[in-house]
PDB file of C-alpha atoms in Angstrom:
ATOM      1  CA  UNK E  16       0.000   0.000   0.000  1.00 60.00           C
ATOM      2  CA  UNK E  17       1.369   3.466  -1.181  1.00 65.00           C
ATOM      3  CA  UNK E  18       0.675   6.003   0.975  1.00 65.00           C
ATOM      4  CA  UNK E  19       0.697   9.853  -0.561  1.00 62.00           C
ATOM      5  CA  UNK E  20       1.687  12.736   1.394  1.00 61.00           C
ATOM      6  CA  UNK E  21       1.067  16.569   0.443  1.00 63.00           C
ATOM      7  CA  UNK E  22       4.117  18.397   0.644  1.00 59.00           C
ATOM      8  CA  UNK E  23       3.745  21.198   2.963  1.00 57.00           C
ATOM      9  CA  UNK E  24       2.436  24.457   2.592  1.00 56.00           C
ATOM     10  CA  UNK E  25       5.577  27.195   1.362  1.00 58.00           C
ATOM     11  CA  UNK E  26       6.651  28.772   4.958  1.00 58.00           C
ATOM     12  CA  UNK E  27       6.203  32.958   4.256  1.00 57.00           C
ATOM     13  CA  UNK E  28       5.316  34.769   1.091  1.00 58.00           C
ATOM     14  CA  UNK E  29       6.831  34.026  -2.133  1.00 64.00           C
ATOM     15  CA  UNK E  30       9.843  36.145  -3.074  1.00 60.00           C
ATOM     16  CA  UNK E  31       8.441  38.521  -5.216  1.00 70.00           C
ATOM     17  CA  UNK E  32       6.049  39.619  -2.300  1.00 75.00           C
ATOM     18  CA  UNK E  33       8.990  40.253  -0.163  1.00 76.00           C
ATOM     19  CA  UNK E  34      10.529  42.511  -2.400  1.00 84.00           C
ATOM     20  CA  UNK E  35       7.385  44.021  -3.282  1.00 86.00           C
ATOM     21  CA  UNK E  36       6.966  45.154   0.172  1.00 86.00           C
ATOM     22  CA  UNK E  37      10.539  46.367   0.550  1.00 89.00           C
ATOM     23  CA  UNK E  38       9.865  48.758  -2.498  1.00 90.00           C
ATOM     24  CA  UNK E  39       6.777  50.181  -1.048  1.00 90.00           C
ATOM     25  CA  UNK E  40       8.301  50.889   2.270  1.00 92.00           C
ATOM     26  CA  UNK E  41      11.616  52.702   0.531  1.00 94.00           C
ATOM     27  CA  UNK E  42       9.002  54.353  -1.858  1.00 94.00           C
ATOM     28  CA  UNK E  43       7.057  55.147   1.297  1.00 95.00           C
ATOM     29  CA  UNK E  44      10.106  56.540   2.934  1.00 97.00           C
ATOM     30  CA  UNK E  45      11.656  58.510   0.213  1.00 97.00           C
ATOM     31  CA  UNK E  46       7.647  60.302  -0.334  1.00 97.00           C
ATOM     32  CA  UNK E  47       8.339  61.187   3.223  1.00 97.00           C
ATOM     33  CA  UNK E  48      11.617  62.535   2.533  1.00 97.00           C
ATOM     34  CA  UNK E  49      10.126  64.339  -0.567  1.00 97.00           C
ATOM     35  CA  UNK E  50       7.459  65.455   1.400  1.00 96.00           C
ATOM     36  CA  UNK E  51      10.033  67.541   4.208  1.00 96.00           C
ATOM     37  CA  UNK E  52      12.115  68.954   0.871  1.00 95.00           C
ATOM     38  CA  UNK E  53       8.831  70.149  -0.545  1.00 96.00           C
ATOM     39  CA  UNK E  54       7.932  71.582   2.828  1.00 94.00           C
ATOM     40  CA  UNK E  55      11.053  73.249   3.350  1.00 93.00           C
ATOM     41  CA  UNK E  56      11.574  74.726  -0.089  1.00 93.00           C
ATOM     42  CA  UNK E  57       8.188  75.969  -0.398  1.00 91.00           C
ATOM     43  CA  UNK E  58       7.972  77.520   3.344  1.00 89.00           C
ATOM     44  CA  UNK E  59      11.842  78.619   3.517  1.00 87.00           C
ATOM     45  CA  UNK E  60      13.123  78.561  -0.109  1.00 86.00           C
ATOM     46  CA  UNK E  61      15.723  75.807   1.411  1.00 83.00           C
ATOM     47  CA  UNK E  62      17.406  78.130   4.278  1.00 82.00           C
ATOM     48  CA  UNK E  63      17.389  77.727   7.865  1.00 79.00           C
ATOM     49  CA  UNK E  64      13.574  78.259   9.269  1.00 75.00           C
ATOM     50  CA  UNK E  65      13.419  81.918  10.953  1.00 70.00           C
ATOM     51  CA  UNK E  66       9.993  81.574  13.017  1.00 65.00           C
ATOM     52  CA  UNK E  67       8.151  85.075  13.248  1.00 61.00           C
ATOM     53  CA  UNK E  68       7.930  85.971   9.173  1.00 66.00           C
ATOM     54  CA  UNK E  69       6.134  89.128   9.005  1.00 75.00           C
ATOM     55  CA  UNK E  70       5.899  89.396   4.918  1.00 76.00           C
ATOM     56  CA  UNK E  71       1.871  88.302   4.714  1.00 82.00           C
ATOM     57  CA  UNK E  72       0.061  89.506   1.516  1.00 83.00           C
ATOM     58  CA  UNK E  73      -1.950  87.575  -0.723  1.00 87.00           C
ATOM     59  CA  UNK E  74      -2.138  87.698  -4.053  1.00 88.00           C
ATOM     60  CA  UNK E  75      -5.487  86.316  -5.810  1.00 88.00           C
ATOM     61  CA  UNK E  76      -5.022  86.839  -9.885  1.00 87.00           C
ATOM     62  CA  UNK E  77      -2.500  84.406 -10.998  1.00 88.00           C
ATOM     63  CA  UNK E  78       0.533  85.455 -13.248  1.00 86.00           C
ATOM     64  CA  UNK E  79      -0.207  89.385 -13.173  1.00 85.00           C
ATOM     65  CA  UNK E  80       1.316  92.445 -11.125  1.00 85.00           C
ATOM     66  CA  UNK E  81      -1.315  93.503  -8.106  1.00 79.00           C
ATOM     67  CA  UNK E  82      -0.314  96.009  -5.252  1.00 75.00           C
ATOM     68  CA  UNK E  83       0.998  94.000  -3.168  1.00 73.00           C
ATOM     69  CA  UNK E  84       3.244  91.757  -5.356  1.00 77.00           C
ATOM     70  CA  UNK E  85       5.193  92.344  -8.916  1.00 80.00           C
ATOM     71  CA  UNK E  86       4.181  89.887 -11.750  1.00 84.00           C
ATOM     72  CA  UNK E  87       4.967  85.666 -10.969  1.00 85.00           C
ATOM     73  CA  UNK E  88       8.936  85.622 -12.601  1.00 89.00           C
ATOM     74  CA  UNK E  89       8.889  82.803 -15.179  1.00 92.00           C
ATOM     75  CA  UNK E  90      11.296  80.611 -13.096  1.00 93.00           C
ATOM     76  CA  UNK E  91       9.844  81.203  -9.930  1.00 92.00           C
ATOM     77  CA  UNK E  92       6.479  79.540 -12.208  1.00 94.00           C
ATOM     78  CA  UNK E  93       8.551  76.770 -13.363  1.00 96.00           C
ATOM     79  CA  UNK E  94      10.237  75.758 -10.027  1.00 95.00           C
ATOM     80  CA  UNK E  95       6.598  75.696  -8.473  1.00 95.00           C
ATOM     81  CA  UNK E  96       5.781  73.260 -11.772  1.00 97.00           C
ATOM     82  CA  UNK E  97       8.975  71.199 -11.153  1.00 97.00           C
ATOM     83  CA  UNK E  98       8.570  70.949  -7.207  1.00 97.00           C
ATOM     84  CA  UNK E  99       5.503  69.087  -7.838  1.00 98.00           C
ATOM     85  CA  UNK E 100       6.250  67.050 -10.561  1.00 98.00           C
ATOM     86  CA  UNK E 101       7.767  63.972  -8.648  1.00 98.00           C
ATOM     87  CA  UNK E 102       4.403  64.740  -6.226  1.00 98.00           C
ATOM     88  CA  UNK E 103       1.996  63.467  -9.259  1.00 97.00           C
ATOM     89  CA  UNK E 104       4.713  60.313  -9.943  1.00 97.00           C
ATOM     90  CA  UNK E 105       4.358  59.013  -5.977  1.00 96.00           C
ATOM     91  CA  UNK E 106       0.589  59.706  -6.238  1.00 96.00           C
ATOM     92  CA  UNK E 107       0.269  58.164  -9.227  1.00 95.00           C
ATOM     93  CA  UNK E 108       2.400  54.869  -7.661  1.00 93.00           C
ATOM     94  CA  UNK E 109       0.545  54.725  -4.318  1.00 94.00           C
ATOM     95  CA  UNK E 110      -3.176  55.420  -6.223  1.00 95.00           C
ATOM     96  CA  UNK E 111      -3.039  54.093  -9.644  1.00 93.00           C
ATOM     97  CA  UNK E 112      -7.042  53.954  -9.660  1.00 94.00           C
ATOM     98  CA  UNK E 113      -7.522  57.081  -9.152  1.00 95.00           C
ATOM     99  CA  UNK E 114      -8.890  59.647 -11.752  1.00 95.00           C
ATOM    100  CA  UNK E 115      -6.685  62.760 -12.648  1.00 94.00           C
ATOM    101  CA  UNK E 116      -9.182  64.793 -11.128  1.00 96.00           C
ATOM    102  CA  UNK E 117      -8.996  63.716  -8.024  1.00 97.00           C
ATOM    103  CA  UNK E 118      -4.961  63.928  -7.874  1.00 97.00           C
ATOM    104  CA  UNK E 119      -5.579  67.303  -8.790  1.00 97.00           C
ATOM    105  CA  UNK E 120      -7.818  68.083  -6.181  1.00 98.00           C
ATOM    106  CA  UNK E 121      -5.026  66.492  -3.779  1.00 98.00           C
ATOM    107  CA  UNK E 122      -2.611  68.314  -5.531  1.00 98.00           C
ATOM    108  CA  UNK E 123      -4.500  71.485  -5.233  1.00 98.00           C
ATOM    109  CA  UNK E 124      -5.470  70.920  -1.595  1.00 98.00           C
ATOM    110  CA  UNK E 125      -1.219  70.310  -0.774  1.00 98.00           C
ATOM    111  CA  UNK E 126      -0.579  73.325  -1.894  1.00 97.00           C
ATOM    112  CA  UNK E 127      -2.701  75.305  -0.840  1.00 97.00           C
ATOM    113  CA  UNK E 128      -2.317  74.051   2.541  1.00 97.00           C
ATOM    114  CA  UNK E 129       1.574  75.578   2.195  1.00 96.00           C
ATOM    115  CA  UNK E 130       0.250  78.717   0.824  1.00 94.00           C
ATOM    116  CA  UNK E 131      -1.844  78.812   4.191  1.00 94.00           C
ATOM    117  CA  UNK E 132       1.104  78.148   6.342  1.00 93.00           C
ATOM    118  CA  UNK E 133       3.053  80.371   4.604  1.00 91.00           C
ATOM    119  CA  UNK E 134       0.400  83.227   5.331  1.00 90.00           C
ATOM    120  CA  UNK E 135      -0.455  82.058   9.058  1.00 89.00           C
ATOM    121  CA  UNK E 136       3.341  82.252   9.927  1.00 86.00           C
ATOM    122  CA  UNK E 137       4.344  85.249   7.614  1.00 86.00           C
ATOM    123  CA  UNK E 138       6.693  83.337   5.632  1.00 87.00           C
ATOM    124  CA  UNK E 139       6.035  84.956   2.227  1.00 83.00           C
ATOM    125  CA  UNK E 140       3.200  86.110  -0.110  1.00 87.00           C
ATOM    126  CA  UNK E 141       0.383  83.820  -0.256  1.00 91.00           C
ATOM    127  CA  UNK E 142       0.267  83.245  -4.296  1.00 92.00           C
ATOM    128  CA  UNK E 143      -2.318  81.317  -6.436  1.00 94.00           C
ATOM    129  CA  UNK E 144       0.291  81.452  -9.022  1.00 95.00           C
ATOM    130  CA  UNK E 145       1.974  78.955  -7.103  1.00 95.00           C
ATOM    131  CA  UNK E 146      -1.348  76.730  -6.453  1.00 97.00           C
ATOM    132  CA  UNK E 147      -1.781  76.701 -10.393  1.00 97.00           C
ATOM    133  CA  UNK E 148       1.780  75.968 -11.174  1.00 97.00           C
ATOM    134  CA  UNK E 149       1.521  73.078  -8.200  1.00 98.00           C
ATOM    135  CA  UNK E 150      -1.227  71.204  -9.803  1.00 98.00           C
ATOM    136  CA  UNK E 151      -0.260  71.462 -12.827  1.00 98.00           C
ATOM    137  CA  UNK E 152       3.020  70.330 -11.838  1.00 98.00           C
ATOM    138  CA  UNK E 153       1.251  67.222 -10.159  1.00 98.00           C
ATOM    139  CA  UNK E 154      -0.205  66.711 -13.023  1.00 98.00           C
ATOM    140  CA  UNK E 155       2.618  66.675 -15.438  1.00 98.00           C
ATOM    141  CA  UNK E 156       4.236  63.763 -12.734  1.00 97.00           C
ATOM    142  CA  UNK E 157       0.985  61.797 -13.008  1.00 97.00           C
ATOM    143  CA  UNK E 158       0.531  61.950 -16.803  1.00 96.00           C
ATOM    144  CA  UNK E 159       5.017  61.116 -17.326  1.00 96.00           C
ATOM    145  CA  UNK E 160       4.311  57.916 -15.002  1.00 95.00           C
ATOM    146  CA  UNK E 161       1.503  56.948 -17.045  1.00 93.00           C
ATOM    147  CA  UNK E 162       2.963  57.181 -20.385  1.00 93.00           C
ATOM    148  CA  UNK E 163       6.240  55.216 -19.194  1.00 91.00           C
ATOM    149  CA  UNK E 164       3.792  52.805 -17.541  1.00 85.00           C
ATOM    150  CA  UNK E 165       2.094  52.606 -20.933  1.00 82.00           C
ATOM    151  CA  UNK E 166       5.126  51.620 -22.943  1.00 78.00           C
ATOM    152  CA  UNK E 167       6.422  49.447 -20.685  1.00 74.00           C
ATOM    153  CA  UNK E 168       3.105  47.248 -20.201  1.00 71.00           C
ATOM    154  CA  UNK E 169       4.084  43.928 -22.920  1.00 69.00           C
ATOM    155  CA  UNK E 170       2.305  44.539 -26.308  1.00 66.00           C
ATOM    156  CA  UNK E 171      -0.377  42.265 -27.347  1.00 63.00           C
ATOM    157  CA  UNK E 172       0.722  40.540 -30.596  1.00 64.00           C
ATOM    158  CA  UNK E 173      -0.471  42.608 -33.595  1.00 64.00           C
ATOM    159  CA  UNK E 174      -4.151  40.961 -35.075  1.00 66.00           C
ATOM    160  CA  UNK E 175      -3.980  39.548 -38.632  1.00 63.00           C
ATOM    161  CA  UNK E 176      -5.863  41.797 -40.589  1.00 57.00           C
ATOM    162  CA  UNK E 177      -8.430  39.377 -42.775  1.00 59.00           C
ATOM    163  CA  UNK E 178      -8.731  40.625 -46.459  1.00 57.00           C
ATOM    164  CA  UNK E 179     -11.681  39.757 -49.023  1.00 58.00           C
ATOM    165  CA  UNK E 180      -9.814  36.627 -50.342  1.00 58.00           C
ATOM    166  CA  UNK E 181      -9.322  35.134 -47.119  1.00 53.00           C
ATOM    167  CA  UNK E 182     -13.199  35.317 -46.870  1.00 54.00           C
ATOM    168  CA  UNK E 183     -13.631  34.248 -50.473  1.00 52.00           C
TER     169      UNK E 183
END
């Protein structure tokens, strides 16, 4: 008489799981980090924090001159744009189902939560320049990581195209 035995169950996840998880926590990590650079160069414009600001002005029309504030200086625009950029790749890695208008409401929301900060603690003029450039920003990261997710994804094999003789 034979007797079968079932091998046992694998001990832990496989090791693709493993590694998985050790990506998301240095991906989770290096957001974090991100997230104290953004912080800082936003609030401080990456010097040392000096607590007690007293520049507070806000400045409602985007892109334009007002009383309080000259025009927004092209590069100052397209730092704000680039500051957010790798913003819209991590959101677009930790919440791949979401829609682009909801990143943009989170990428909205972010920064206007600095521009609030900035305000409350007198760290600067209060811009939406910078909210638009933000989200945009955001937005550029979340559309780059879904094009390069696109083209990486494995083609399906092309269809052969059926011609009248075939059918004939």
């Amino acid at each position: 008489m034979t007797r079968v035995v079932d091998a046992p169950p694998p001990v832990g996840r496989p090791v693709q799981d493993r590694w998985r998880g050790v990506l998301m926590a240095a991906l989770v990590a290096l957001f974090a980090g991100y997230l104290v650079l953004l912080a800082w160069a936003v609030l401080w414009k990456l010097h040392l924090p000096d607590p007690g600001g007293d520049l507070r002005a806000v400045k409602l029309v985007p892109f334009v001159p007002t009383a309080d504030a000259g025009a927004s200086a092209v590069r100052e625009v397209i730092a704000n744009v680039g500051l957010f950029v790798p913003f819209g790749l991590y959101l677009g890695v930790f919440a791949p189902a979401w829609r682009w208008w909801r990143r943009a409401g989170v990428f909205a929301a972010s920064s206007l939560a600095l521009e609030v900060v900035q305000f409350v603690f007198g760290l600067g003029i209060s811009d939406v320049t910078d909210v638009v450039a933000n989200t945009a920003g955001g937005l550029i990261g979340t559309g780059l990581l879904a094009v390069t997710s696109r083209r990486s994804r494995p083609q399906a094999p092309p269809r052969r195209a059926r011609c009248r003789r075939d059918l004939v």
